[in-house]
Every structure is written in C-alpha cells, then in structure tokens.
Amino acid sequence: SLLNGFVGGFPSQIYLRRPLDFDETPTITLGVTALFDFARTLRQQFTIPIIDVNFPMTSFIETSFVTPENVAPQFTLSTNDPDANDAIVYEITQNALRSDGNEAFVIVGDQLQATAVLDYEATSSYALTVKATDAAGHSIESRFSIGVSNVN
C-alpha cells in the first residue's frame, strides 16, 4: 500500500483509494519509480498540495427564541458549518416591525439584538428572516421567531 492507503497503483496508473481531506493531510508526497530496459530506474518524488474546499453551511442551529417582556434581549446566531472557524456574516433580509413601525431587531456581529425594550401587550411575537454567508460566498436563509412572554 502506498502512502498509508491514499494511493494504489498498477503499471502506468495511479488512483486514489479514498478521498483526500485537506484538514487531515494538506499535502501528499508521491514517489514514482520508472523502469527502463528492465535494468535502469529513475525515481522522482512529487509533493502534491491538496486544495481546501469550503463546504456550505447546512442550517442555523436555533431559529426560535423566547424572552420575557420589558427587556431588550439579544440572541447569539450560529450555523451548522462543516468548515471549522469559517467567518460567517449575518444580515436581516426581512425585519419585524415594532408597534411604532420601526424595525424591531438589528444584527451586530453574531448577535441578534432588539432595538428597544419588548412589550408583550404591544406585540407578543416577531418573525424575521436572517441570511448567513460564509467566506466562500455560500449562504442560507431562515425564518426566525421571537416570542415575548408576559410577566405582569
């Protein structure tokens, strides 16, 4: 077995025995020996870089929140992303409105923040759409719901 199971071969052919994973092995070194006239050999080593592929996010981790009234809550946004430490940018694509007609939420970094104290008697629930985009430009959108509980 060549290269710890990565590569197999037959005369004049090289093939992969399993998929390559940049996170596991960013390069592989392949030694090739050519036989000439059944007596002379030439050996050459090749280092082959493995290209890292950015995989798209699969979903938001949480899309439903509940908060007591009379506070201006904030919630942490996060996604299921196979690429560890991928930079994610969040944006609201359809905002909920407060009873006064102003936007109810903003995003700062990965925090979904209410723009004012929420009041159950004025609005008991909000719905908005959030889009997440990773470093490679992959994006997902999801509908979020925020329930406001009555504390009076």
CSV table of C-alpha atoms in Angstrom, one decimal, residues 64-149:
chain,number,residue,atom,x,y,z
A,64,SER,CA,-36.8,30.2,17.7
A,65,PHE,CA,-36.3,32.2,20.9
A,66,VAL,CA,-38.5,33.3,23.8
A,67,THR,CA,-37.8,36.3,26.0
A,68,PRO,CA,-39.6,37.9,28.9
A,69,GLU,CA,-41.1,41.4,28.2
A,70,ASN,CA,-39.6,44.6,29.5
A,71,VAL,CA,-36.1,43.8,28.3
A,72,ALA,CA,-34.2,44.5,25.1
A,73,PRO,CA,-32.9,40.9,24.5
A,74,GLN,CA,-30.0,39.7,22.4
A,75,PHE,CA,-29.6,36.2,21.0
A,76,THR,CA,-26.5,34.5,19.6
A,77,LEU,CA,-26.7,33.4,16.0
A,78,SER,CA,-24.9,30.3,14.8
A,79,THR,CA,-24.9,27.8,11.9
A,80,ASN,CA,-24.0,24.2,11.3
A,81,ASP,CA,-20.9,24.7,9.1
A,82,PRO,CA,-18.6,21.8,8.3
A,83,ASP,CA,-15.7,24.2,8.0
A,84,ALA,CA,-14.4,25.0,11.5
A,85,ASN,CA,-13.6,28.6,12.2
A,86,ASP,CA,-15.3,29.8,8.9
A,87,ALA,CA,-16.1,33.5,9.1
A,88,ILE,CA,-19.9,34.0,8.9
A,89,VAL,CA,-21.6,37.3,8.2
A,90,TYR,CA,-25.3,37.6,9.3
A,91,GLU,CA,-27.8,40.0,7.9
A,92,ILE,CA,-31.6,40.6,8.3
A,93,THR,CA,-33.3,40.3,5.0
A,94,GLN,CA,-36.8,40.8,6.2
A,95,ASN,CA,-37.2,42.6,9.6
A,96,ALA,CA,-40.1,42.5,12.0
A,97,LEU,CA,-41.6,45.8,12.9
A,98,ARG,CA,-42.4,47.1,16.4
A,99,SER,CA,-45.9,48.5,17.1
A,100,ASP,CA,-44.4,52.0,16.4
A,101,GLY,CA,-43.5,50.9,12.9
A,102,ASN,CA,-39.7,50.9,13.5
A,103,GLU,CA,-37.5,47.8,12.9
A,104,ALA,CA,-37.5,45.5,15.9
A,105,PHE,CA,-34.1,43.9,15.5
A,106,VAL,CA,-30.5,44.6,14.3
A,107,ILE,CA,-27.5,42.3,14.0
A,108,VAL,CA,-24.2,43.2,15.5
A,109,GLY,CA,-21.6,40.5,14.7
A,110,ASP,CA,-23.3,37.3,15.6
A,111,GLN,CA,-25.8,38.9,18.0
A,112,LEU,CA,-29.4,39.4,17.1
A,113,GLN,CA,-30.4,42.4,19.2
A,114,ALA,CA,-33.8,44.0,19.9
A,115,THR,CA,-33.7,47.8,19.0
A,116,ALA,CA,-35.9,48.6,22.1
A,117,VAL,CA,-37.5,47.0,25.1
A,118,LEU,CA,-40.1,44.4,24.1
A,119,ASP,CA,-43.6,44.7,25.4
A,120,TYR,CA,-45.9,41.7,25.4
A,121,GLU,CA,-49.1,43.8,25.4
A,122,ALA,CA,-47.9,45.7,22.2
A,123,THR,CA,-46.5,42.6,20.3
A,124,SER,CA,-46.3,39.1,21.6
A,125,SER,CA,-44.3,37.6,18.8
A,126,TYR,CA,-42.0,38.7,16.0
A,127,ALA,CA,-41.0,36.9,12.8
A,128,LEU,CA,-37.9,37.9,10.7
A,129,THR,CA,-35.6,36.4,8.1
A,130,VAL,CA,-31.9,36.1,8.6
A,131,LYS,CA,-29.3,35.3,6.0
A,132,ALA,CA,-25.8,33.8,6.8
A,133,THR,CA,-23.0,34.0,4.3
A,134,ASP,CA,-19.6,32.2,4.7
A,135,ALA,CA,-16.1,33.2,3.5
A,136,ALA,CA,-16.7,31.4,0.1
A,137,GLY,CA,-20.0,33.1,-0.5
A,138,HIS,CA,-22.2,30.2,0.4
A,139,SER,CA,-25.4,31.4,2.0
A,140,ILE,CA,-28.5,30.2,3.7
A,141,GLU,CA,-31.6,32.0,4.9
A,142,SER,CA,-34.1,31.0,7.6
A,143,ARG,CA,-37.2,32.4,9.2
A,144,PHE,CA,-36.8,33.3,12.9
A,145,SER,CA,-39.5,33.6,15.5
A,146,ILE,CA,-39.1,35.5,18.8
A,147,GLY,CA,-41.8,35.1,21.4
A,148,VAL,CA,-42.4,37.6,24.1
A,149,SER,CA,-43.7,36.2,27.4
